[in-house]
mmCIF file of N, CA and C in Angstrom:
data_model
loop_
_atom_site.group_PDB
_atom_site.id
_atom_site.type_symbol
_atom_site.label_atom_id
_atom_site.label_comp_id
_atom_site.label_asym_id
_atom_site.label_seq_id
_atom_site.Cartn_x
_atom_site.Cartn_y
_atom_site.Cartn_z
ATOM 1 N N MET A 1 -133.881 32.038 -102.286
ATOM 2 C CA MET A 1 -134.916 31.562 -103.165
ATOM 3 C C MET A 1 -135.883 30.656 -102.408
ATOM 4 N N VAL A 2 -137.152 30.879 -102.577
ATOM 5 C CA VAL A 2 -138.187 30.061 -101.946
ATOM 6 C C VAL A 2 -138.239 28.719 -102.671
ATOM 7 N N LYS A 3 -138.287 27.638 -101.915
ATOM 8 C CA LYS A 3 -138.367 26.309 -102.493
ATOM 9 C C LYS A 3 -139.779 25.779 -102.278
ATOM 10 N N TYR A 4 -140.433 25.462 -103.365
ATOM 11 C CA TYR A 4 -141.792 24.971 -103.292
ATOM 12 C C TYR A 4 -141.838 23.448 -103.372
ATOM 13 N N LEU A 5 -142.821 22.887 -102.769
ATOM 14 C CA LEU A 5 -142.994 21.454 -102.745
ATOM 15 C C LEU A 5 -144.135 21.042 -103.646
ATOM 16 N N TYR A 6 -143.897 20.035 -104.440
ATOM 17 C CA TYR A 6 -144.917 19.495 -105.333
ATOM 18 C C TYR A 6 -145.097 18.015 -105.026
ATOM 19 N N ALA A 7 -146.306 17.525 -105.155
ATOM 20 C CA ALA A 7 -146.578 16.129 -104.867
ATOM 21 C C ALA A 7 -146.875 15.365 -106.156
ATOM 22 N N ASP A 8 -146.241 14.198 -106.280
ATOM 23 C CA ASP A 8 -146.523 13.294 -107.398
ATOM 24 C C ASP A 8 -147.111 12.042 -106.815
ATOM 25 N N PRO A 9 -148.437 11.964 -106.687
ATOM 26 C CA PRO A 9 -149.069 10.806 -106.064
ATOM 27 C C PRO A 9 -148.825 9.497 -106.819
ATOM 28 N N LEU A 10 -148.412 9.571 -108.054
ATOM 29 C CA LEU A 10 -148.134 8.342 -108.809
ATOM 30 C C LEU A 10 -146.815 7.719 -108.399
ATOM 31 N N LYS A 11 -145.907 8.503 -107.838
ATOM 32 C CA LYS A 11 -144.628 7.982 -107.369
ATOM 33 C C LYS A 11 -144.632 7.666 -105.871
ATOM 34 N N CYS A 12 -145.384 8.442 -105.112
ATOM 35 C CA CYS A 12 -145.404 8.295 -103.664
ATOM 36 C C CYS A 12 -146.201 7.024 -103.295
ATOM 37 N N SER A 13 -145.586 6.147 -102.487
ATOM 38 C CA SER A 13 -146.257 4.919 -102.069
ATOM 39 C C SER A 13 -146.978 5.095 -100.722
ATOM 40 N N GLY A 14 -146.750 6.230 -100.073
ATOM 41 C CA GLY A 14 -147.366 6.455 -98.763
ATOM 42 C C GLY A 14 -146.641 5.762 -97.628
ATOM 43 N N CYS A 15 -145.379 5.371 -97.840
ATOM 44 C CA CYS A 15 -144.624 4.643 -96.813
ATOM 45 C C CYS A 15 -144.265 5.521 -95.614
ATOM 46 N N LYS A 16 -144.231 6.827 -95.800
ATOM 47 C CA LYS A 16 -143.954 7.830 -94.755
ATOM 48 C C LYS A 16 -142.533 7.744 -94.187
ATOM 49 N N ILE A 17 -141.630 7.124 -94.924
ATOM 50 C CA ILE A 17 -140.231 7.127 -94.504
ATOM 51 C C ILE A 17 -139.719 8.553 -94.419
ATOM 52 N N CYS A 18 -140.195 9.397 -95.321
ATOM 53 C CA CYS A 18 -139.761 10.812 -95.312
ATOM 54 C C CYS A 18 -140.121 11.473 -93.977
ATOM 55 N N GLU A 19 -141.275 11.147 -93.411
ATOM 56 C CA GLU A 19 -141.669 11.696 -92.133
ATOM 57 C C GLU A 19 -140.768 11.222 -91.009
ATOM 58 N N LEU A 20 -140.417 9.942 -91.021
ATOM 59 C CA LEU A 20 -139.541 9.412 -89.979
ATOM 60 C C LEU A 20 -138.139 10.018 -90.039
ATOM 61 N N VAL A 21 -137.578 10.093 -91.235
ATOM 62 C CA VAL A 21 -136.237 10.651 -91.404
ATOM 63 C C VAL A 21 -136.230 12.121 -91.012
ATOM 64 N N CYS A 22 -137.256 12.837 -91.394
ATOM 65 C CA CYS A 22 -137.366 14.253 -91.078
ATOM 66 C C CYS A 22 -137.437 14.456 -89.549
ATOM 67 N N SER A 23 -138.298 13.722 -88.887
ATOM 68 C CA SER A 23 -138.445 13.899 -87.433
ATOM 69 C C SER A 23 -137.174 13.519 -86.707
ATOM 70 N N PHE A 24 -136.487 12.505 -87.178
ATOM 71 C CA PHE A 24 -135.233 12.100 -86.529
ATOM 72 C C PHE A 24 -134.152 13.127 -86.758
ATOM 73 N N THR A 25 -134.029 13.630 -87.980
ATOM 74 C CA THR A 25 -132.994 14.600 -88.304
ATOM 75 C C THR A 25 -133.174 15.907 -87.532
ATOM 76 N N PHE A 26 -134.380 16.397 -87.448
ATOM 77 C CA PHE A 26 -134.594 17.718 -86.869
ATOM 78 C C PHE A 26 -135.049 17.707 -85.414
ATOM 79 N N ASN A 27 -135.520 16.555 -84.914
ATOM 80 C CA ASN A 27 -135.987 16.484 -83.536
ATOM 81 C C ASN A 27 -135.374 15.358 -82.727
ATOM 82 N N GLY A 28 -134.583 14.504 -83.381
ATOM 83 C CA GLY A 28 -133.903 13.431 -82.660
ATOM 84 C C GLY A 28 -134.805 12.272 -82.252
ATOM 85 N N VAL A 29 -136.006 12.194 -82.805
ATOM 86 C CA VAL A 29 -136.944 11.110 -82.489
ATOM 87 C C VAL A 29 -137.586 10.584 -83.758
ATOM 88 N N LEU A 30 -137.954 9.311 -83.737
ATOM 89 C CA LEU A 30 -138.704 8.723 -84.863
ATOM 90 C C LEU A 30 -140.196 8.887 -84.558
ATOM 91 N N ASP A 31 -140.699 10.067 -84.841
ATOM 92 C CA ASP A 31 -142.094 10.398 -84.531
ATOM 93 C C ASP A 31 -142.667 11.221 -85.689
ATOM 94 N N PRO A 32 -143.467 10.610 -86.560
ATOM 95 C CA PRO A 32 -144.029 11.329 -87.693
ATOM 96 C C PRO A 32 -144.819 12.584 -87.298
ATOM 97 N N ASN A 33 -145.350 12.598 -86.098
ATOM 98 C CA ASN A 33 -146.106 13.780 -85.641
ATOM 99 C C ASN A 33 -145.203 15.003 -85.464
ATOM 100 N N ARG A 34 -143.882 14.788 -85.369
ATOM 101 C CA ARG A 34 -142.944 15.891 -85.177
ATOM 102 C C ARG A 34 -142.161 16.202 -86.453
ATOM 103 N N ALA A 35 -142.575 15.631 -87.565
ATOM 104 C CA ALA A 35 -141.899 15.849 -88.842
ATOM 105 C C ALA A 35 -142.332 17.175 -89.464
ATOM 106 N N ARG A 36 -141.453 17.708 -90.300
ATOM 107 C CA ARG A 36 -141.747 18.940 -91.039
ATOM 108 C C ARG A 36 -142.464 18.666 -92.343
ATOM 109 N N ILE A 37 -142.598 17.378 -92.679
ATOM 110 C CA ILE A 37 -143.299 16.957 -93.874
ATOM 111 C C ILE A 37 -144.423 16.009 -93.449
ATOM 112 N N LYS A 38 -145.556 16.107 -94.099
ATOM 113 C CA LYS A 38 -146.729 15.264 -93.761
ATOM 114 C C LYS A 38 -147.282 14.631 -95.021
ATOM 115 N N VAL A 39 -147.436 13.315 -94.983
ATOM 116 C CA VAL A 39 -148.041 12.574 -96.083
ATOM 117 C C VAL A 39 -149.416 12.118 -95.604
ATOM 118 N N VAL A 40 -150.419 12.384 -96.420
ATOM 119 C CA VAL A 40 -151.800 12.045 -96.064
ATOM 120 C C VAL A 40 -152.384 11.151 -97.149
ATOM 121 N N SER A 41 -153.035 10.075 -96.710
ATOM 122 C CA SER A 41 -153.673 9.167 -97.654
ATOM 123 C C SER A 41 -155.069 9.714 -97.990
ATOM 124 N N LEU A 42 -155.288 9.903 -99.293
ATOM 125 C CA LEU A 42 -156.577 10.397 -99.776
ATOM 126 C C LEU A 42 -157.161 9.330 -100.693
ATOM 127 N N GLY A 43 -157.782 8.354 -100.077
ATOM 128 C CA GLY A 43 -158.323 7.230 -100.851
ATOM 129 C C GLY A 43 -157.181 6.385 -101.382
ATOM 130 N N HIS A 44 -157.052 6.309 -102.675
ATOM 131 C CA HIS A 44 -156.014 5.484 -103.278
ATOM 132 C C HIS A 44 -154.772 6.298 -103.642
ATOM 133 N N LEU A 45 -154.737 7.581 -103.287
ATOM 134 C CA LEU A 45 -153.568 8.413 -103.547
ATOM 135 C C LEU A 45 -152.975 8.911 -102.230
ATOM 136 N N ASP A 46 -151.670 9.127 -102.234
ATOM 137 C CA ASP A 46 -150.988 9.708 -101.076
ATOM 138 C C ASP A 46 -150.431 11.071 -101.489
ATOM 139 N N GLU A 47 -150.734 12.085 -100.704
ATOM 140 C CA GLU A 47 -150.349 13.449 -101.036
ATOM 141 C C GLU A 47 -149.507 14.031 -99.906
ATOM 142 N N VAL A 48 -148.505 14.813 -100.284
ATOM 143 C CA VAL A 48 -147.745 15.591 -99.321
ATOM 144 C C VAL A 48 -148.494 16.912 -99.148
ATOM 145 N N LEU A 49 -148.937 17.176 -97.934
ATOM 146 C CA LEU A 49 -149.733 18.373 -97.693
ATOM 147 C C LEU A 49 -148.929 19.489 -96.996
ATOM 148 N N VAL A 50 -147.877 19.146 -96.296
ATOM 149 C CA VAL A 50 -147.096 20.119 -95.572
ATOM 150 C C VAL A 50 -145.633 19.795 -95.713
ATOM 151 N N CYS A 51 -144.814 20.804 -95.940
ATOM 152 C CA CYS A 51 -143.355 20.629 -95.914
ATOM 153 C C CYS A 51 -142.734 21.997 -95.742
ATOM 154 N N ARG A 52 -141.647 22.074 -94.969
ATOM 155 C CA ARG A 52 -140.955 23.361 -94.772
ATOM 156 C C ARG A 52 -139.854 23.580 -95.787
ATOM 157 N N ASN A 53 -139.688 22.647 -96.711
ATOM 158 C CA ASN A 53 -138.694 22.804 -97.784
ATOM 159 C C ASN A 53 -137.303 23.112 -97.255
ATOM 160 N N CYS A 54 -136.788 22.226 -96.437
ATOM 161 C CA CYS A 54 -135.474 22.390 -95.837
ATOM 162 C C CYS A 54 -134.371 22.485 -96.887
ATOM 163 N N ARG A 55 -133.368 23.275 -96.594
ATOM 164 C CA ARG A 55 -132.233 23.396 -97.501
ATOM 165 C C ARG A 55 -131.554 22.040 -97.706
ATOM 166 N N ASP A 56 -131.255 21.355 -96.611
ATOM 167 C CA ASP A 56 -130.672 20.015 -96.694
ATOM 168 C C ASP A 56 -131.766 19.000 -96.331
ATOM 169 N N ALA A 57 -132.625 18.741 -97.262
ATOM 170 C CA ALA A 57 -133.805 17.902 -97.013
ATOM 171 C C ALA A 57 -133.441 16.426 -96.988
ATOM 172 N N PRO A 58 -133.420 15.805 -95.784
ATOM 173 C CA PRO A 58 -133.062 14.389 -95.694
ATOM 174 C C PRO A 58 -134.065 13.461 -96.338
ATOM 175 N N CYS A 59 -135.260 13.935 -96.544
ATOM 176 C CA CYS A 59 -136.316 13.113 -97.157
ATOM 177 C C CYS A 59 -135.985 12.753 -98.613
ATOM 178 N N ILE A 60 -135.202 13.593 -99.285
ATOM 179 C CA ILE A 60 -134.843 13.311 -100.681
ATOM 180 C C ILE A 60 -134.063 12.008 -100.778
ATOM 181 N N GLU A 61 -133.033 11.872 -99.951
ATOM 182 C CA GLU A 61 -132.217 10.656 -99.958
ATOM 183 C C GLU A 61 -132.986 9.449 -99.428
ATOM 184 N N ALA A 62 -133.915 9.668 -98.525
ATOM 185 C CA ALA A 62 -134.618 8.573 -97.871
ATOM 186 C C ALA A 62 -135.745 7.956 -98.711
ATOM 187 N N CYS A 63 -136.265 8.694 -99.660
ATOM 188 C CA CYS A 63 -137.419 8.221 -100.414
ATOM 189 C C CYS A 63 -137.064 7.030 -101.313
ATOM 190 N N PRO A 64 -137.641 5.854 -101.049
ATOM 191 C CA PRO A 64 -137.293 4.667 -101.838
ATOM 192 C C PRO A 64 -137.885 4.687 -103.261
ATOM 193 N N ARG A 65 -138.848 5.528 -103.512
ATOM 194 C CA ARG A 65 -139.494 5.610 -104.831
ATOM 195 C C ARG A 65 -138.999 6.797 -105.651
ATOM 196 N N GLU A 66 -138.059 7.548 -105.092
ATOM 197 C CA GLU A 66 -137.514 8.751 -105.743
ATOM 198 C C GLU A 66 -138.635 9.734 -106.114
ATOM 199 N N ALA A 67 -139.620 9.814 -105.235
ATOM 200 C CA ALA A 67 -140.740 10.733 -105.457
ATOM 201 C C ALA A 67 -140.375 12.152 -105.029
ATOM 202 N N ILE A 68 -139.304 12.305 -104.256
ATOM 203 C CA ILE A 68 -138.888 13.624 -103.787
ATOM 204 C C ILE A 68 -137.556 13.989 -104.457
ATOM 205 N N TYR A 69 -137.523 15.145 -105.072
ATOM 206 C CA TYR A 69 -136.280 15.584 -105.726
ATOM 207 C C TYR A 69 -136.315 17.104 -105.901
ATOM 208 N N ARG A 70 -135.148 17.658 -106.219
ATOM 209 C CA ARG A 70 -135.059 19.089 -106.528
ATOM 210 C C ARG A 70 -134.929 19.240 -108.020
ATOM 211 N N ASP A 71 -135.630 20.210 -108.570
ATOM 212 C CA ASP A 71 -135.486 20.447 -110.005
ATOM 213 C C ASP A 71 -134.297 21.387 -110.229
ATOM 214 N N GLU A 72 -134.053 21.760 -111.461
ATOM 215 C CA GLU A 72 -132.891 22.575 -111.791
ATOM 216 C C GLU A 72 -132.942 23.961 -111.152
ATOM 217 N N ARG A 73 -134.088 24.394 -110.689
ATOM 218 C CA ARG A 73 -134.206 25.685 -110.015
ATOM 219 C C ARG A 73 -134.124 25.538 -108.497
ATOM 220 N N GLU A 74 -133.734 24.346 -108.038
ATOM 221 C CA GLU A 74 -133.637 24.058 -106.603
ATOM 222 C C GLU A 74 -134.980 23.999 -105.899
ATOM 223 N N VAL A 75 -136.036 23.711 -106.654
ATOM 224 C CA VAL A 75 -137.346 23.560 -106.070
ATOM 225 C C VAL A 75 -137.485 22.124 -105.589
ATOM 226 N N VAL A 76 -137.933 21.912 -104.375
ATOM 227 C CA VAL A 76 -138.110 20.560 -103.846
ATOM 228 C C VAL A 76 -139.387 19.983 -104.454
ATOM 229 N N MET A 77 -139.251 18.823 -105.074
ATOM 230 C CA MET A 77 -140.387 18.169 -105.712
ATOM 231 C C MET A 77 -140.702 16.876 -104.989
ATOM 232 N N VAL A 78 -141.975 16.651 -104.709
ATOM 233 C CA VAL A 78 -142.405 15.393 -104.110
ATOM 234 C C VAL A 78 -143.469 14.787 -104.986
#
């Protein structure tokens, strides 16, 4: 099943912890440029523009605002 990513800018604070955890988990470095997820600030909102929707997405556990989650269909929600 394809897992789609959705952004909820009202929950996302733009802290980019998801990027750090992602890059460390999959590349062994704390480098947001090497993350599979990208958060971009668009004025006063922060949007997730890219994500590979990993099966075991470490960003879900890492998000302090609980902006990232899977719905009942296993769709990754941000």
